[in-house]
XYZ file of C-alpha atoms in Angstrom:
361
model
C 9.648 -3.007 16.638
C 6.067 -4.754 15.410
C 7.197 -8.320 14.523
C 5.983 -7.631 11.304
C 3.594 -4.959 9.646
C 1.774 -3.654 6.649
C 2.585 -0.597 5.140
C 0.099 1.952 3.601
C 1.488 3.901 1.162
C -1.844 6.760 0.771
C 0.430 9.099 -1.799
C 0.404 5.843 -4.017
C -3.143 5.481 -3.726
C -3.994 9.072 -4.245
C -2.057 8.548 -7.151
C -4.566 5.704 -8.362
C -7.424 7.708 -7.562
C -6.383 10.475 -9.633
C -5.094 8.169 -12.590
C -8.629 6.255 -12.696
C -10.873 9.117 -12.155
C -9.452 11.202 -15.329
C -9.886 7.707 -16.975
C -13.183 8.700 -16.872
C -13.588 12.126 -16.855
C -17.484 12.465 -17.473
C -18.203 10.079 -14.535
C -18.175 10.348 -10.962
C -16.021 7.785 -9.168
C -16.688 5.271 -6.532
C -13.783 4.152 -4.798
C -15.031 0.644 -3.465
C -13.429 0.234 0.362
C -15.147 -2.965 1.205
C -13.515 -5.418 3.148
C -11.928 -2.775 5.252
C -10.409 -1.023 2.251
C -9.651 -4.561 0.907
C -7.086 -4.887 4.239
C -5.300 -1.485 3.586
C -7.737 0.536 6.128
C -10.941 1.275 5.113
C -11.252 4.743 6.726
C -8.102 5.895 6.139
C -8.233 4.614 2.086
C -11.877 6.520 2.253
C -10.454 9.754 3.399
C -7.444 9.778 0.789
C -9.568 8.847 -2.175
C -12.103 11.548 -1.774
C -9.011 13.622 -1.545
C -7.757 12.526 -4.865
C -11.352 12.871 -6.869
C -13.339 10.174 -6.054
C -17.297 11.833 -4.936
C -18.950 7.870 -3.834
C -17.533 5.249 -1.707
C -18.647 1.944 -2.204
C -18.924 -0.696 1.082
C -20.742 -3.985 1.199
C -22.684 -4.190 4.089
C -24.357 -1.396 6.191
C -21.966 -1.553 9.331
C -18.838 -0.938 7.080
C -20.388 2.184 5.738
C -21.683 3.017 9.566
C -17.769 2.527 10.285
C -17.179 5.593 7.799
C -19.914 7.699 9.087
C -18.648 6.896 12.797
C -15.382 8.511 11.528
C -17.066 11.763 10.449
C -16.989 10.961 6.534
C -19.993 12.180 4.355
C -19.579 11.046 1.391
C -22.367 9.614 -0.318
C -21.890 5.758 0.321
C -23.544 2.591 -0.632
C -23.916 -0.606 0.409
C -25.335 -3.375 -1.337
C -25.073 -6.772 0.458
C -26.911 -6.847 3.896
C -27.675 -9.923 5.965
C -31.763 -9.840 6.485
C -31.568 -9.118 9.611
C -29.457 -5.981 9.360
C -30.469 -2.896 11.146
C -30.850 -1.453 7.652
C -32.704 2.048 9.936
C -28.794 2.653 11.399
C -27.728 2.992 7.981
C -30.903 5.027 6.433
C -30.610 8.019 9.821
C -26.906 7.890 8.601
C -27.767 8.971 4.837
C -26.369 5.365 3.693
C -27.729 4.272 -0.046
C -29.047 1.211 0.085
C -29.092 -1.818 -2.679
C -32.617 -3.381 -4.048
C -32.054 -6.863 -5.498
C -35.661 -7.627 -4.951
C -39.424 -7.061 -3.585
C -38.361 -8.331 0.249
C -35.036 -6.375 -0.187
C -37.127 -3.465 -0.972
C -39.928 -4.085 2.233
C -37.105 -4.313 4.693
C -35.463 -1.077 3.527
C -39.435 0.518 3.394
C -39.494 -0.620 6.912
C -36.587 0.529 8.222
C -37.322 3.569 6.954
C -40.323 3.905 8.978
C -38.586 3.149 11.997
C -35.859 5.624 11.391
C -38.568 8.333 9.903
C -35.609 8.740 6.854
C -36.357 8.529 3.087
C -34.352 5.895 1.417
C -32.180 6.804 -1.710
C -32.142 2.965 -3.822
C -29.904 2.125 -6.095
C -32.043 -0.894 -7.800
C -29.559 -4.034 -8.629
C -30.177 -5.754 -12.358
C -28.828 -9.423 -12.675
C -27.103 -9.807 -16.041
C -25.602 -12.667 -15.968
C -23.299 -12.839 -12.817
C -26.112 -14.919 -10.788
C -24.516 -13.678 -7.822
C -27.157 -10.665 -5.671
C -29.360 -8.495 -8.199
C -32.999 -8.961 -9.818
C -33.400 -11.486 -12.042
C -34.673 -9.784 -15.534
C -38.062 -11.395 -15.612
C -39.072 -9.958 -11.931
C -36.924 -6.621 -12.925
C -40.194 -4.475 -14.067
C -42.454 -6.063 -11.223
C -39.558 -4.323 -8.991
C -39.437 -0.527 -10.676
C -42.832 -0.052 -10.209
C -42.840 -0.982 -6.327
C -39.461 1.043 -6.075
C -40.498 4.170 -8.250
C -42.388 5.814 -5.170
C -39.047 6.424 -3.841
C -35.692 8.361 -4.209
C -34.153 5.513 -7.110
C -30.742 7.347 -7.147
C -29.173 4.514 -9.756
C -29.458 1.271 -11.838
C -26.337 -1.192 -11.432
C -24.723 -4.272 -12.173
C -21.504 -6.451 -12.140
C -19.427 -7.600 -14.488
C -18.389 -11.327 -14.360
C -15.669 -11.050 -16.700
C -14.252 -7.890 -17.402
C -10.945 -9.058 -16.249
C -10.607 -11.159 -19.775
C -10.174 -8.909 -22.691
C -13.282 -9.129 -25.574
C -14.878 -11.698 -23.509
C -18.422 -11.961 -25.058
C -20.354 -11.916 -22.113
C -19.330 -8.304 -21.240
C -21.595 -7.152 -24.374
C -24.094 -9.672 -23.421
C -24.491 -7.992 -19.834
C -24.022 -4.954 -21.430
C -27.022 -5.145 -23.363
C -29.096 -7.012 -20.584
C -28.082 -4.048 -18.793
C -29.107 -1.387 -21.385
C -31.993 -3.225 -21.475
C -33.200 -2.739 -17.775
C -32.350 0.887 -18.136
C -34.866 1.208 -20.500
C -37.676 -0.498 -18.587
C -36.783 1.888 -15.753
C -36.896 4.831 -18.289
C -40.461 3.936 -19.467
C -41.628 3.607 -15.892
C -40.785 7.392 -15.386
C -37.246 7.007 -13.560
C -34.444 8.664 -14.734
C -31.604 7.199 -12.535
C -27.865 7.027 -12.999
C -25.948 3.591 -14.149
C -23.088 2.193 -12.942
C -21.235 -1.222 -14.370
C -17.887 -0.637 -14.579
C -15.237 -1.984 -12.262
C -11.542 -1.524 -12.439
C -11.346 -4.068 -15.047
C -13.939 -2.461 -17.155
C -13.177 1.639 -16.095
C -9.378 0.892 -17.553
C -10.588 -1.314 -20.861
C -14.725 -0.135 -21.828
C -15.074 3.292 -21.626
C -18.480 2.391 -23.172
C -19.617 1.493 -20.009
C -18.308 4.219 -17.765
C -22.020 5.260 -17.901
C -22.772 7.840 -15.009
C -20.645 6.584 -11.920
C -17.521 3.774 -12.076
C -16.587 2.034 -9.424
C -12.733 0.944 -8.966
C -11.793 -1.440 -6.523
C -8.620 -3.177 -6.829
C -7.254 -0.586 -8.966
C -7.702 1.669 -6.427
C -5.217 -0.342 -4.572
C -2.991 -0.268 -7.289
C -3.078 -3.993 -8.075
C -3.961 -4.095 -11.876
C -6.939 -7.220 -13.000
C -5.699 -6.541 -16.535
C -2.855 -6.560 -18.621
C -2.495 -3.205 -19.733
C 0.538 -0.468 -18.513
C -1.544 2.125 -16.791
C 0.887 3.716 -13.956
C -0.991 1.576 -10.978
C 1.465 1.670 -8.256
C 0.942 -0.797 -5.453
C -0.340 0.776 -2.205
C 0.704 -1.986 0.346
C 4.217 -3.765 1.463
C 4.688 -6.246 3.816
C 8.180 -6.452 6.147
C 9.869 -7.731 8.946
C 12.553 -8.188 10.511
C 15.394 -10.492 11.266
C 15.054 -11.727 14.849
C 17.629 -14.615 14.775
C 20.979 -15.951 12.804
C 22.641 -18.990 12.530
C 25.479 -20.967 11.028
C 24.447 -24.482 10.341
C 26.536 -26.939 8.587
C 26.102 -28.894 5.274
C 23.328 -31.900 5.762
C 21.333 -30.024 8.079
C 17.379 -29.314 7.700
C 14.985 -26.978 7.992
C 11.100 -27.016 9.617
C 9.055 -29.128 9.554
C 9.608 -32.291 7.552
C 13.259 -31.318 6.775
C 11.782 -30.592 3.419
C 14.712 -29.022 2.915
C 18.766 -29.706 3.806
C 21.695 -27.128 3.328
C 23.963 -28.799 0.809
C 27.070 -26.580 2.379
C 27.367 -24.628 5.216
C 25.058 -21.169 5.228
C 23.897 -18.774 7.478
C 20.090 -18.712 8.266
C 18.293 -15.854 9.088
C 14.748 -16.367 11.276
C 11.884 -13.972 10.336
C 9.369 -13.477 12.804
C 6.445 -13.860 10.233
C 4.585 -16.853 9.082
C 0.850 -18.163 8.271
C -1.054 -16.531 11.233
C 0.518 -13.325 10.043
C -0.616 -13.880 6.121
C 2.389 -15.792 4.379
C 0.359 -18.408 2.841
C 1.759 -21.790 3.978
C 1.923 -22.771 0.114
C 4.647 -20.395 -0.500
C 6.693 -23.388 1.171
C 9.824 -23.834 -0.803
C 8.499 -21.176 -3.178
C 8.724 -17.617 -1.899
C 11.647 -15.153 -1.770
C 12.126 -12.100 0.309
C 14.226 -9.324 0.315
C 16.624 -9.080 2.720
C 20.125 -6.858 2.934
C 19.691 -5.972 -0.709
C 19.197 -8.989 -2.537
C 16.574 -11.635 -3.058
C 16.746 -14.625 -1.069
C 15.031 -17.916 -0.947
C 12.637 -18.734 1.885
C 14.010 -22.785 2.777
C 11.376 -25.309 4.330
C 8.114 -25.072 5.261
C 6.393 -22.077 6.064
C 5.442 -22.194 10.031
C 2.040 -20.500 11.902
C 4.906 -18.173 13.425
C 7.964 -17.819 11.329
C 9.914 -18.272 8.504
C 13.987 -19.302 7.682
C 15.461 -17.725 4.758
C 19.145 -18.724 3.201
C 21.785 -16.115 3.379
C 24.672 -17.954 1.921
C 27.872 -16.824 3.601
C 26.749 -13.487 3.609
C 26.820 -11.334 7.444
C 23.485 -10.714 8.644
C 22.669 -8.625 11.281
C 19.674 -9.433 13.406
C 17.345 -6.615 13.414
C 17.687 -6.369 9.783
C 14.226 -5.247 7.539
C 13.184 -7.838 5.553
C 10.857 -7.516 2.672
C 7.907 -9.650 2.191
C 6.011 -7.977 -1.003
C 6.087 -4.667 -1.987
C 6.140 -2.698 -5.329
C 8.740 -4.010 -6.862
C 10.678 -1.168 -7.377
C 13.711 -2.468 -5.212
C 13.215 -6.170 -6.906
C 11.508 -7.539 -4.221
C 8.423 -9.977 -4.750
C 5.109 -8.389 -5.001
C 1.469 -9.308 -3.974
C 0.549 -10.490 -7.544
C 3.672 -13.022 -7.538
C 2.126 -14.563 -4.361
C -0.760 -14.719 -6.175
C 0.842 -16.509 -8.993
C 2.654 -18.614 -6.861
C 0.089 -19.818 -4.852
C -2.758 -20.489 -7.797
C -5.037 -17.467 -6.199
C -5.584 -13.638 -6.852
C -3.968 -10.610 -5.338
C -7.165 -9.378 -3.987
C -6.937 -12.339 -1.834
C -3.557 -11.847 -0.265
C -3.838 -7.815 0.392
C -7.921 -8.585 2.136
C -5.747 -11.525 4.294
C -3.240 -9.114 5.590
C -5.329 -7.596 8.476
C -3.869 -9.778 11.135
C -3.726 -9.088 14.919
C -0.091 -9.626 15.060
C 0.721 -7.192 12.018
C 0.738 -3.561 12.495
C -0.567 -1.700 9.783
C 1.035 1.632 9.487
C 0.483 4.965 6.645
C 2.636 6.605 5.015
């Protein structure tokens, strides 16, 4: 038995797929598997989502989507945030699309395509307001001229805050990018747009535009509050490798941060912050263990973690639940979240630890 692992549940994310591509039934889909499939696997999410209806994958550097090709998947792919000195001519011989933020992006990719005697398929980047990678509007037509010699398969952008309902910026990127398309459209191009993230796919169908591109949703975690059947893809368990009967006025960890008031039984789960439980779940977090909820006492260690039984039996060897789906009541990936002031794209990517197994179902 793993001391702990993550679980892959690929008929949930099928299900996802599925869900979000008929959301958008005129579009093609791009599941985005970045970050190794944001910790869930990125080959193994690639291959189930193109099962389910998606046609693109989406990576962010070169090497990830050389890690798909190396696994025999064809898919179109792109990738759109490469260090300059990438070996951007790997990804070109492999059919990779490539992102264009700017002129140099666009002389390194012309360059590597020399060396790797390929033609490049661009997808040309707009800025609208994110400030993050993409062309700034003002050097935007400067950059569809130089690129319009080539194969420009797509316009795109990012949202910055799709996740917030009617926030006004999405119609003022909206229009920026509308905008863009249009200078692209005079200078003879006729390429394909793509905006919409998860947030955006399940809330602006306005902006599904030619190509959407879920991430997190894919994964089943939803960025907004609305009661599409997302089902969580990954759980996290353990098991009990220790019990004990301590007396009242005892403590736990370190600090004694926290003392039994009467006597309970503690149960020792071989799991802690090198294996992704976020130390600032200390005194916070619940697992689920024989059943029922029960509270994780004293600080959370780099190896292991003490939950409070009560005076209930517990066997060692017993699975204990970490996060899941909920279904059974136990916590969940977006509670961590919560609990710990962050996002649940954060504690899925942070899973992919050496000592935790990842396993598919």
């Amino acid at each position: 038995m793993a001391r702990s692992e993550v679980v892959v549940d690929l008929g949930a994310l099928r299900h996802n797929v599925a869900l979000l591509a008929g959301l958008a039934p005129a579009s093609e889909t791009m599941a985005v598997v970045k970050a190794d499939g944001y910790g869930h696997g990125a080959v193994q999410v690639a291959r189930a989502a193109l099962e389910a209806g998606a046609t693109w994958l989406g990576s962010c550097s070169t090497q990830e989507a050389l890690a798909l090709r190396s696994a025999g998947i064809q898919a179109p792919v792109l990738a759109w945030l490469d260090a300059p000195d990438e070996d951007l001519a790997a990804g070109l011989a492999a059919d990779v699309d490539m992102s264009v933020s700017s002129l140099s992006d666009l002389r390194r990719i012309e360059q590597a395509a020399l060396e790797a005697d390929a033609r490049p398929r661009l997808h040309l980047k707009i800025d609208t307001g994110l400030s993050r990678n993409g062309c700034q509007p003002h050097d935007w037509p400067e950059l569809v001229e130089a690129a319009k010699q080539h194969e420009v398969v797509a316009i795109w952008s990012h949202l910055a805050s799709a996740d917030e309902i009617g926030d006004p910026s999405i119609d003022l990127q909206a229009k920026r990018f509308d905008d863009a398309y249009e200078v692209a459209k005079a200078a003879g191009l006729d390429p394909k747009r793509h905006i919409a993230n998860s947030a955006a796919l399940l809330t602006r169908p306005d902006l599904h535009f030619d190509i959407v591109r879920p991430g997190i949703a894919v994964y089943g975690l939803n960025p907004v509050p609305t009661d599409h059947d997302l089902r969580p893809v990954m759980s996290y368990r353990s098991h009990v490798a220790l019990t004990k009967r301590i007396p009242a006025g005892e403590s736990v960890s370190y600090g004694m941060t926290w003392t039994a008031r009467t006597d309970t039984t503690l149960a020792l789960v071989p799991a802690g912050y090198a294996d992704g439980v976020p130390r600032a779940l200390s005194g916070r977090m619940e697992v689920l263990l024989d059943g029922r909820r029960r509270p994780v006492v004293g600080r959370v260690c780099m190896d292991q973690i003490v939950v409070d039984c009560g005076d209930d039996e517990i066997a060692e060897g017993a699975e204990v639940v970490l996060f899941g789906d909920g279904s059974r009541g136990e916590p969940t990936a977006t509670e961590w979240a919560e609990l710990t002031g962050t996002i649940d794209y954060e504690i899925v990517c942070g899973m992919y630890r050496p000592r935790v197994r990842r396993i598919y179902t």
